[in-house]
């Protein structure tokens, strides 16, 4: 009897546990998902939805696919309505067709969440997906960048009834509206399928001879277009851009990594976000009506990284799926064992479970400790490697600086010996204008070299802690006005609005090192003028404020120049740091500026936006502690610095307006160099034999080359705005300028740079410093070689319109063939003019004249007359037509004029030829 209560208790517990084990929790919510198709992208979304649903107990998700059939999708949504779904997720196949059934579900009180696509109705609860218009706009911007604003492209859209296709197309069109040089030559609806895209692009290839880029609304269609291009042998001449960026075999990221696609844009699936928003709706929490997912570019630079990341994520997903399957199996096994074991003895089960948990926790702890130990060891090894590399970098920097210091010391003696005799020669009254011009160039450049040498020596003194302040009292506002005078002339010549702003009623008397502050201002202004284009603005702002009871100064130098990329901003104050070839220099100017500011117990920071401008801000105490230097006065400082600032400003930052002169009878030469002294010196060498045109950068040089079509071009390699290599490549690719010989000037004699120049089409290289004789001889040879090339077009009995047999550029060959075809087609048209000829070829009258004179030695009128005369001679020899008939057939307006031209060219009149022909017969 005493065991009965225990048995009853055990039986009761067993019964309760059995009932508990057999009772299944009812689902609280049913979510129906209606997908428009079952492609790889939607398969990924479905996986994310199913996986996210696991985190919400009591949630049941049913997914149906319409396989791109509107009627089937309507039936799927009807099914979810009839089943009493608590919420319906819809990815509409076509916006207009699916709108009524979505409105029906919404009107019956069922929340509707649209994903990826929208309908033509506003009756829905929430939308989740990418901003397809913004995506199209970003893709258009990327295409404009890749095509450099010029080219033909083809657009393969998705199903035109779907909103992503419409929005992406509109975004693309709006982005390309800012780039009129890019033309959408064909658009086709490929319905999101690879085979459809392949067939549509086959048709487009047959109609379009030139396609530079293909944009498909998803990666599958882009791959189909690529296959079509490969069959036609044209894939190597065009770029392919897609959308989706899925991982996996033959998916978007892999196609980019394999160089099949040039780029793809991530189109996020957002399946987890769909479930989260749905549960917020069902459980009465606040939710956003519009959830826009972000996109990103995937190109050759990050495709491999994306593959690695996706592979890692896929591995983790597989592990999660495997763990989920194992968890389900364990739960089923645990339920069966629970019923059996609870029926036998509850206590032993609990003890066993507790023991398992303890052991598992112990093993897990040991494993985690082992992993943490390994990670700690790896981090320590990486830390040691970083310390070693840091020391090596520091040693290399000190070695570099020591080398520059030693060389700078050696430079000062010969520079001094050059500077003083030059000053003495400058005082001579017996120099002519040309000699004084050359002496001024020497004087300015010696001053610049002395300034650079002193800058290196000062930087080394700062590094060694030996550089000291020489304090004096002066009015900083007045000093700024005097220091900036060196840049006034430059601002006028570049049409730059340059001003200084400082409150008139504020006392700007400071105790500081005037020479170092002047060099700070000079360096900042030099950079501002160097990288601010014409018609820009530069402003110096000076203000005074109190900081912790002490007077402080804020000095800002702001410009509207080209700015800097964000990744370079944090390094610009590092010694020897240079951004790229467009930002050439010694690499210590801004480092020395920061050093001088810190010596004044101040701070300097920079704010910049690429393409919009840069602003340097200096904040420092107005009064430096210490004794005034009796040997340093304000007037002495200004006397010593003003001349160097004025002369160096001309040397380092002068980018004057290009000299656009009207060509005369002498051969014309275009000189492209950002250094005014170099342009002036080259002009003095060439002006007696050539008409010299000048440009301050590659972009301006291309404009003048198009305008004047010179006989030769001399171009520097390192320039701001556009460097010489890009300028040469552009010149050789343009029809108007492809024939012009280009001579490159470079301060670097490395073979790698010369190889790049020749790859861009350069005809000759001269290393700086160069001799005037070498320059003139090479320039003469280049122009003479071009004249000899004219004979290639007429030798061996060819007509002046025959293409050359000796190798010339493909652009010139194409021009010659097109010119001959157009003239042949219009021989009988007496009213066919040079203007019409130029219009059909795509050149102005002047450009066509210079092009034909350079290639053939004949003007366009002469070429047409010679072609007509040779056709007439052929007709006289092979037909029985009269002279008058032949006259009008070959486009002459009158027989008398035809006879005159015929005799001038062949040495006899047409009737004499006919008589001789009859006599021979």
Tab-separated table of N, CA and C in Angstrom, residues 251-382:
chain	number	residue	atom	x	y	z
A	251	UNK	N	27.019	31.064	-62.948
A	251	UNK	CA	26.200	32.169	-62.449
A	251	UNK	C	26.975	33.479	-62.634
A	252	UNK	N	26.341	34.611	-62.220
A	252	UNK	CA	26.876	35.931	-62.527
A	252	UNK	C	28.285	36.159	-62.025
A	253	UNK	N	28.556	35.877	-60.745
A	253	UNK	CA	29.883	36.151	-60.201
A	253	UNK	C	30.931	35.306	-60.913
A	254	UNK	N	30.610	34.050	-61.179
A	254	UNK	CA	31.552	33.195	-61.893
A	254	UNK	C	31.808	33.670	-63.313
A	255	UNK	N	30.758	34.169	-63.987
A	255	UNK	CA	30.935	34.678	-65.357
A	255	UNK	C	31.843	35.895	-65.375
A	256	UNK	N	31.749	36.762	-64.345
A	256	UNK	CA	32.647	37.918	-64.270
A	256	UNK	C	34.070	37.456	-64.001
A	257	UNK	N	34.222	36.516	-63.070
A	257	UNK	CA	35.555	36.019	-62.744
A	257	UNK	C	36.210	35.351	-63.947
A	258	UNK	N	35.391	34.693	-64.813
A	258	UNK	CA	35.923	34.039	-66.018
A	258	UNK	C	36.004	34.984	-67.198
A	259	UNK	N	35.784	36.303	-66.971
A	259	UNK	CA	35.894	37.343	-68.013
A	259	UNK	C	34.879	37.174	-69.126
A	260	UNK	N	33.805	36.429	-68.879
A	260	UNK	CA	32.705	36.364	-69.856
A	260	UNK	C	31.866	37.631	-69.748
A	261	UNK	N	31.574	38.034	-68.527
A	261	UNK	CA	30.897	39.304	-68.291
A	261	UNK	C	31.906	40.319	-67.792
A	262	UNK	N	31.747	41.573	-68.207
A	262	UNK	CA	32.605	42.646	-67.698
A	262	UNK	C	32.213	43.012	-66.280
A	263	UNK	N	30.917	42.954	-65.975
A	263	UNK	CA	30.447	43.290	-64.634
A	263	UNK	C	29.020	42.789	-64.461
A	264	UNK	N	28.616	42.658	-63.202
A	264	UNK	CA	27.230	42.362	-62.853
A	264	UNK	C	26.899	43.137	-61.591
A	265	UNK	N	25.623	43.385	-61.391
A	265	UNK	CA	25.194	44.143	-60.219
A	265	UNK	C	24.366	43.229	-59.304
A	266	UNK	N	24.694	43.295	-58.032
A	266	UNK	CA	24.007	42.451	-57.057
A	266	UNK	C	22.540	42.839	-56.992
A	267	UNK	N	21.652	41.845	-57.220
A	267	UNK	CA	20.224	42.063	-57.073
A	267	UNK	C	19.788	41.243	-55.869
A	268	UNK	N	19.711	41.855	-54.678
A	268	UNK	CA	19.501	41.085	-53.436
A	268	UNK	C	18.161	40.376	-53.426
A	269	UNK	N	18.173	39.132	-52.912
A	269	UNK	CA	16.940	38.351	-52.842
A	269	UNK	C	16.079	38.773	-51.657
A	270	UNK	N	16.683	38.935	-50.484
A	270	UNK	CA	15.941	39.462	-49.335
A	270	UNK	C	14.895	38.527	-48.777
A	271	UNK	N	15.071	37.206	-48.930
A	271	UNK	CA	14.063	36.284	-48.414
A	271	UNK	C	13.901	36.370	-46.915
A	272	UNK	N	15.004	36.524	-46.182
A	272	UNK	CA	14.888	36.635	-44.730
A	272	UNK	C	14.121	37.887	-44.337
A	273	UNK	N	14.350	38.990	-45.077
A	273	UNK	CA	13.642	40.240	-44.761
A	273	UNK	C	12.142	40.104	-45.027
A	274	UNK	N	11.773	39.290	-46.039
A	274	UNK	CA	10.355	39.058	-46.339
A	274	UNK	C	9.651	38.450	-45.134
A	275	UNK	N	10.250	37.427	-44.529
A	275	UNK	CA	9.630	36.767	-43.376
A	275	UNK	C	9.578	37.709	-42.184
A	276	UNK	N	10.624	38.493	-41.997
A	276	UNK	CA	10.653	39.415	-40.863
A	276	UNK	C	9.536	40.448	-40.966
A	277	UNK	N	9.376	41.057	-42.160
A	277	UNK	CA	8.309	42.045	-42.337
A	277	UNK	C	6.943	41.385	-42.197
A	278	UNK	N	6.778	40.172	-42.770
A	278	UNK	CA	5.504	39.463	-42.664
A	278	UNK	C	5.128	39.216	-41.201
A	279	UNK	N	6.096	38.800	-40.384
A	279	UNK	CA	5.798	38.539	-38.983
A	279	UNK	C	5.510	39.834	-38.228
A	280	UNK	N	6.186	40.933	-38.605
A	280	UNK	CA	5.852	42.222	-37.992
A	280	UNK	C	4.395	42.586	-38.269
A	281	UNK	N	3.936	42.316	-39.506
A	281	UNK	CA	2.549	42.610	-39.864
A	281	UNK	C	1.590	41.722	-39.076
A	282	UNK	N	1.872	40.424	-39.042
A	282	UNK	CA	0.957	39.479	-38.402
A	282	UNK	C	0.903	39.659	-36.893
A	283	UNK	N	2.012	40.078	-36.285
A	283	UNK	CA	2.058	40.220	-34.838
A	283	UNK	C	1.809	41.648	-34.378
A	284	UNK	N	1.404	42.541	-35.316
A	284	UNK	CA	0.970	43.885	-34.936
A	284	UNK	C	2.082	44.848	-34.626
A	285	UNK	N	3.291	44.579	-35.065
A	285	UNK	CA	4.387	45.510	-34.832
A	285	UNK	C	4.478	46.508	-35.981
A	286	UNK	N	5.185	47.628	-35.747
A	286	UNK	CA	5.395	48.623	-36.802
A	286	UNK	C	6.265	48.027	-37.900
A	287	UNK	N	5.977	48.384	-39.134
A	287	UNK	CA	6.751	47.872	-40.266
A	287	UNK	C	6.814	48.948	-41.351
A	288	UNK	N	7.903	48.965	-42.143
A	288	UNK	CA	7.996	49.918	-43.260
A	288	UNK	C	7.169	49.429	-44.450
A	289	UNK	N	6.421	50.329	-45.069
A	289	UNK	CA	5.636	49.921	-46.248
A	289	UNK	C	6.547	49.648	-47.451
A	290	UNK	N	7.643	50.390	-47.552
A	290	UNK	CA	8.585	50.194	-48.657
A	290	UNK	C	9.943	49.824	-48.073
A	291	UNK	N	10.442	48.648	-48.370
A	291	UNK	CA	11.774	48.219	-47.938
A	291	UNK	C	12.631	48.057	-49.192
A	292	UNK	N	13.565	48.987	-49.396
A	292	UNK	CA	14.411	48.976	-50.596
A	292	UNK	C	15.769	48.367	-50.254
A	293	UNK	N	16.128	47.330	-50.980
A	293	UNK	CA	17.394	46.621	-50.747
A	293	UNK	C	18.485	47.244	-51.609
A	294	UNK	N	19.698	47.255	-51.077
A	294	UNK	CA	20.819	47.908	-51.765
A	294	UNK	C	21.433	46.996	-52.813
A	295	UNK	N	22.106	47.629	-53.761
A	295	UNK	CA	22.836	46.888	-54.793
A	295	UNK	C	24.301	47.271	-54.741
A	296	UNK	N	25.150	46.564	-55.470
A	296	UNK	CA	26.587	46.850	-55.519
A	296	UNK	C	27.153	46.275	-56.806
A	297	UNK	N	28.254	46.867	-57.252
A	297	UNK	CA	28.923	46.446	-58.484
A	297	UNK	C	29.853	45.277	-58.205
A	298	UNK	N	29.816	44.277	-59.083
A	298	UNK	CA	30.771	43.163	-59.050
A	298	UNK	C	31.510	43.169	-60.383
A	299	UNK	N	32.837	43.414	-60.325
A	299	UNK	CA	33.641	43.409	-61.536
A	299	UNK	C	34.873	42.542	-61.324
A	300	UNK	N	35.848	42.670	-62.243
A	300	UNK	CA	37.023	41.797	-62.156
A	300	UNK	C	37.827	42.050	-60.881
A	301	UNK	N	37.666	43.235	-60.282
A	301	UNK	CA	38.454	43.542	-59.103
A	301	UNK	C	37.942	42.826	-57.858
A	302	UNK	N	36.652	42.561	-57.784
A	302	UNK	CA	36.143	41.932	-56.570
A	302	UNK	C	35.421	40.615	-56.814
A	303	UNK	N	35.407	40.130	-58.074
A	303	UNK	CA	34.662	38.906	-58.368
A	303	UNK	C	35.259	37.707	-57.624
A	304	UNK	N	36.610	37.612	-57.634
A	304	UNK	CA	37.233	36.468	-56.950
A	304	UNK	C	36.932	36.506	-55.452
A	305	UNK	N	36.963	37.705	-54.880
A	305	UNK	CA	36.651	37.827	-53.460
A	305	UNK	C	35.203	37.413	-53.212
A	306	UNK	N	34.290	37.849	-54.098
A	306	UNK	CA	32.886	37.458	-53.954
A	306	UNK	C	32.728	35.944	-54.033
A	307	UNK	N	33.476	35.323	-54.977
A	307	UNK	CA	33.388	33.864	-55.086
A	307	UNK	C	33.832	33.188	-53.793
A	308	UNK	N	34.946	33.700	-53.246
A	308	UNK	CA	35.433	33.112	-52.002
A	308	UNK	C	34.421	33.309	-50.880
A	309	UNK	N	33.867	34.513	-50.792
A	309	UNK	CA	32.885	34.770	-49.743
A	309	UNK	C	31.643	33.926	-49.937
A	310	UNK	N	31.165	33.836	-51.194
A	310	UNK	CA	29.963	33.036	-51.458
A	310	UNK	C	30.206	31.557	-51.181
A	311	UNK	N	31.430	31.110	-51.539
A	311	UNK	CA	31.748	29.708	-51.259
A	311	UNK	C	31.739	29.443	-49.760
A	312	UNK	N	32.300	30.420	-49.014
A	312	UNK	CA	32.302	30.266	-47.565
A	312	UNK	C	30.876	30.296	-47.019
A	313	UNK	N	30.059	31.196	-47.537
A	313	UNK	CA	28.665	31.288	-47.084
A	313	UNK	C	27.915	30.015	-47.451
A	314	UNK	N	28.174	29.500	-48.675
A	314	UNK	CA	27.506	28.260	-49.082
A	314	UNK	C	27.885	27.110	-48.155
A	315	UNK	N	29.165	27.090	-47.784
A	315	UNK	CA	29.599	26.044	-46.854
A	315	UNK	C	28.873	26.166	-45.520
A	316	UNK	N	28.778	27.419	-45.045
A	316	UNK	CA	28.056	27.618	-43.792
A	316	UNK	C	26.584	27.247	-43.924
A	317	UNK	N	25.976	27.603	-45.097
A	317	UNK	CA	24.575	27.237	-45.316
A	317	UNK	C	24.395	25.731	-45.301
A	318	UNK	N	25.333	25.037	-45.954
A	318	UNK	CA	25.243	23.572	-45.965
A	318	UNK	C	25.355	23.014	-44.548
A	319	UNK	N	26.261	23.628	-43.774
A	319	UNK	CA	26.405	23.160	-42.398
A	319	UNK	C	25.131	23.423	-41.603
A	320	UNK	N	24.529	24.607	-41.855
A	320	UNK	CA	23.280	24.925	-41.157
A	320	UNK	C	22.191	23.943	-41.550
A	321	UNK	N	22.104	23.660	-42.886
A	321	UNK	CA	21.094	22.701	-43.339
A	321	UNK	C	21.343	21.317	-42.728
A	322	UNK	N	22.619	20.936	-42.682
A	322	UNK	CA	22.948	19.637	-42.123
A	322	UNK	C	22.622	19.588	-40.631
A	323	UNK	N	22.962	20.692	-39.939
A	323	UNK	CA	22.635	20.753	-38.524
A	323	UNK	C	21.132	20.751	-38.310
A	324	UNK	N	20.407	21.430	-39.212
A	324	UNK	CA	18.944	21.456	-39.101
A	324	UNK	C	18.360	20.057	-39.283
A	325	UNK	N	18.896	19.339	-40.315
A	325	UNK	CA	18.420	17.969	-40.544
A	325	UNK	C	18.746	17.075	-39.348
A	326	UNK	N	19.976	17.241	-38.850
A	326	UNK	CA	20.359	16.440	-37.693
A	326	UNK	C	19.505	16.786	-36.483
A	327	UNK	N	19.211	18.107	-36.358
A	327	UNK	CA	18.381	18.520	-35.234
A	327	UNK	C	16.990	17.904	-35.324
A	328	UNK	N	16.416	17.903	-36.560
A	328	UNK	CA	15.099	17.273	-36.733
A	328	UNK	C	15.148	15.788	-36.369
A	329	UNK	N	16.212	15.113	-36.850
A	329	UNK	CA	16.342	13.683	-36.545
A	329	UNK	C	16.492	13.456	-35.035
A	330	UNK	N	17.334	14.329	-34.437
A	330	UNK	CA	17.520	14.185	-32.996
A	330	UNK	C	16.218	14.432	-32.232
A	331	UNK	N	15.427	15.441	-32.723
A	331	UNK	CA	14.177	15.736	-32.046
A	331	UNK	C	13.189	14.572	-32.151
A	332	UNK	N	13.115	13.961	-33.344
A	332	UNK	CA	12.223	12.819	-33.508
A	332	UNK	C	12.660	11.653	-32.613
A	333	UNK	N	13.979	11.416	-32.634
A	333	UNK	CA	14.486	10.328	-31.801
A	333	UNK	C	14.260	10.631	-30.317
A	334	UNK	N	14.478	11.921	-30.011
A	334	UNK	CA	14.306	12.309	-28.614
A	334	UNK	C	12.838	12.150	-28.176
A	335	UNK	N	11.890	12.470	-29.070
A	335	UNK	CA	10.466	12.331	-28.722
A	335	UNK	C	10.112	10.870	-28.456
A	336	UNK	N	10.616	9.980	-29.339
A	336	UNK	CA	10.317	8.559	-29.131
A	336	UNK	C	10.937	8.054	-27.836
A	337	UNK	N	12.203	8.455	-27.621
A	337	UNK	CA	12.856	8.012	-26.398
A	337	UNK	C	12.210	8.623	-25.156
A	338	UNK	N	11.741	9.892	-25.343
A	338	UNK	CA	11.123	10.548	-24.202
A	338	UNK	C	9.868	9.807	-23.747
A	339	UNK	N	9.053	9.403	-24.731
A	339	UNK	CA	7.838	8.668	-24.354
A	339	UNK	C	8.184	7.365	-23.649
A	340	UNK	N	9.195	6.686	-24.185
A	340	UNK	CA	9.566	5.393	-23.594
A	340	UNK	C	10.227	5.568	-22.235
A	341	UNK	N	11.211	6.490	-22.206
A	341	UNK	CA	11.955	6.638	-20.966
A	341	UNK	C	11.115	7.266	-19.866
A	342	UNK	N	10.248	8.279	-20.240
A	342	UNK	CA	9.383	8.860	-19.224
A	342	UNK	C	8.390	7.829	-18.686
A	343	UNK	N	7.994	6.921	-19.565
A	343	UNK	CA	7.091	5.866	-19.105
A	343	UNK	C	7.799	4.930	-18.133
A	344	UNK	N	9.103	4.763	-18.298
A	344	UNK	CA	9.868	3.878	-17.408
A	344	UNK	C	10.270	4.604	-16.138
A	345	UNK	N	11.035	5.643	-16.297
A	345	UNK	CA	11.485	6.355	-15.097
A	345	UNK	C	11.928	7.750	-15.502
A	346	UNK	N	11.272	8.768	-14.982
A	346	UNK	CA	11.532	10.161	-15.349
A	346	UNK	C	12.868	10.628	-14.802
A	347	UNK	N	13.188	10.229	-13.640
A	347	UNK	CA	14.398	10.732	-12.974
A	347	UNK	C	15.655	10.316	-13.730
A	348	UNK	N	15.706	9.030	-14.169
A	348	UNK	CA	16.900	8.574	-14.876
A	348	UNK	C	17.090	9.327	-16.182
A	349	UNK	N	15.942	9.626	-16.840
A	349	UNK	CA	16.049	10.379	-18.097
A	349	UNK	C	16.640	11.759	-17.845
A	350	UNK	N	16.110	12.427	-16.795
A	350	UNK	CA	16.606	13.758	-16.483
A	350	UNK	C	18.089	13.742	-16.128
A	351	UNK	N	18.467	12.743	-15.345
A	351	UNK	CA	19.883	12.623	-14.997
A	351	UNK	C	20.742	12.379	-16.227
A	352	UNK	N	20.224	11.491	-17.103
A	352	UNK	CA	20.980	11.209	-18.329
A	352	UNK	C	21.122	12.445	-19.215
A	353	UNK	N	19.988	13.180	-19.325
A	353	UNK	CA	20.050	14.398	-20.155
A	353	UNK	C	21.018	15.406	-19.553
A	354	UNK	N	20.927	15.551	-18.232
A	354	UNK	CA	21.828	16.482	-17.565
A	354	UNK	C	23.280	16.074	-17.767
A	355	UNK	N	23.554	14.757	-17.676
A	355	UNK	CA	24.910	14.273	-17.874
A	355	UNK	C	25.397	14.561	-19.288
A	356	UNK	N	24.522	14.317	-20.268
A	356	UNK	CA	24.900	14.587	-21.663
A	356	UNK	C	25.232	16.069	-21.859
A	357	UNK	N	24.354	16.915	-21.259
A	357	UNK	CA	24.580	18.357	-21.414
A	357	UNK	C	25.901	18.776	-20.795
A	358	UNK	N	26.189	18.225	-19.611
A	358	UNK	CA	27.441	18.592	-18.936
A	358	UNK	C	28.644	18.143	-19.747
A	359	UNK	N	28.594	16.881	-20.230
A	359	UNK	CA	29.722	16.364	-21.019
A	359	UNK	C	29.897	17.158	-22.311
A	360	UNK	N	28.749	17.436	-22.945
A	360	UNK	CA	28.826	18.185	-24.205
A	360	UNK	C	29.405	19.590	-23.976
A	361	UNK	N	28.948	20.191	-22.870
A	361	UNK	CA	29.468	21.518	-22.555
A	361	UNK	C	30.968	21.464	-22.280
A	362	UNK	N	31.403	20.387	-21.616
A	362	UNK	CA	32.832	20.242	-21.330
A	362	UNK	C	33.638	20.079	-22.613
A	363	UNK	N	33.148	19.229	-23.493
A	363	UNK	CA	33.837	19.037	-24.777
A	363	UNK	C	33.856	20.327	-25.596
A	364	UNK	N	32.696	20.997	-25.604
A	364	UNK	CA	32.623	22.254	-26.356
A	364	UNK	C	33.598	23.278	-25.788
A	365	UNK	N	33.671	23.334	-24.462
A	365	UNK	CA	34.585	24.278	-23.837
A	365	UNK	C	36.029	23.962	-24.190
A	366	UNK	N	36.381	22.677	-24.135
A	366	UNK	CA	37.752	22.295	-24.499
A	366	UNK	C	38.065	22.638	-25.951
A	367	UNK	N	37.075	22.349	-26.847
A	367	UNK	CA	37.292	22.637	-28.268
A	367	UNK	C	37.450	24.144	-28.522
A	368	UNK	N	36.578	24.926	-27.858
A	368	UNK	CA	36.671	26.385	-28.018
A	368	UNK	C	37.984	26.917	-27.460
A	369	UNK	N	38.420	26.355	-26.337
A	369	UNK	CA	39.700	26.792	-25.770
A	369	UNK	C	40.849	26.496	-26.727
A	370	UNK	N	40.784	25.310	-27.366
A	370	UNK	CA	41.829	24.953	-28.329
A	370	UNK	C	41.828	25.915	-29.524
A	371	UNK	N	40.600	26.189	-30.036
A	371	UNK	CA	40.500	27.107	-31.176
A	371	UNK	C	40.975	28.510	-30.813
A	372	UNK	N	40.602	28.967	-29.618
A	372	UNK	CA	41.042	30.289	-29.185
A	372	UNK	C	42.559	30.346	-29.034
A	373	UNK	N	43.145	29.259	-28.564
A	373	UNK	CA	44.603	29.218	-28.423
A	373	UNK	C	45.277	29.311	-29.785
A	374	UNK	N	44.733	28.565	-30.769
A	374	UNK	CA	45.291	28.628	-32.116
A	374	UNK	C	45.152	30.031	-32.710
A	375	UNK	N	43.970	30.633	-32.525
A	375	UNK	CA	43.771	31.977	-33.041
A	375	UNK	C	44.708	32.978	-32.369
A	376	UNK	N	44.890	32.832	-31.073
A	376	UNK	CA	45.803	33.728	-30.360
A	376	UNK	C	47.222	33.591	-30.900
A	377	UNK	N	47.626	32.336	-31.148
A	377	UNK	CA	48.972	32.121	-31.675
A	377	UNK	C	49.125	32.757	-33.068
A	378	UNK	N	48.090	32.592	-33.922
A	378	UNK	CA	48.143	33.194	-35.254
A	378	UNK	C	48.192	34.721	-35.178
A	379	UNK	N	47.383	35.290	-34.267
A	379	UNK	CA	47.386	36.756	-34.122
A	379	UNK	C	48.747	37.251	-33.644
A	380	UNK	N	49.363	36.507	-32.742
A	380	UNK	CA	50.690	36.912	-32.263
A	380	UNK	C	51.711	36.859	-33.400
A	381	UNK	N	51.618	35.800	-34.241
A	381	UNK	CA	52.533	35.716	-35.382
A	381	UNK	C	52.314	36.881	-36.356
A	382	UNK	N	51.027	37.199	-36.628
A	382	UNK	CA	50.737	38.319	-37.514
A	382	UNK	C	51.224	39.639	-36.917
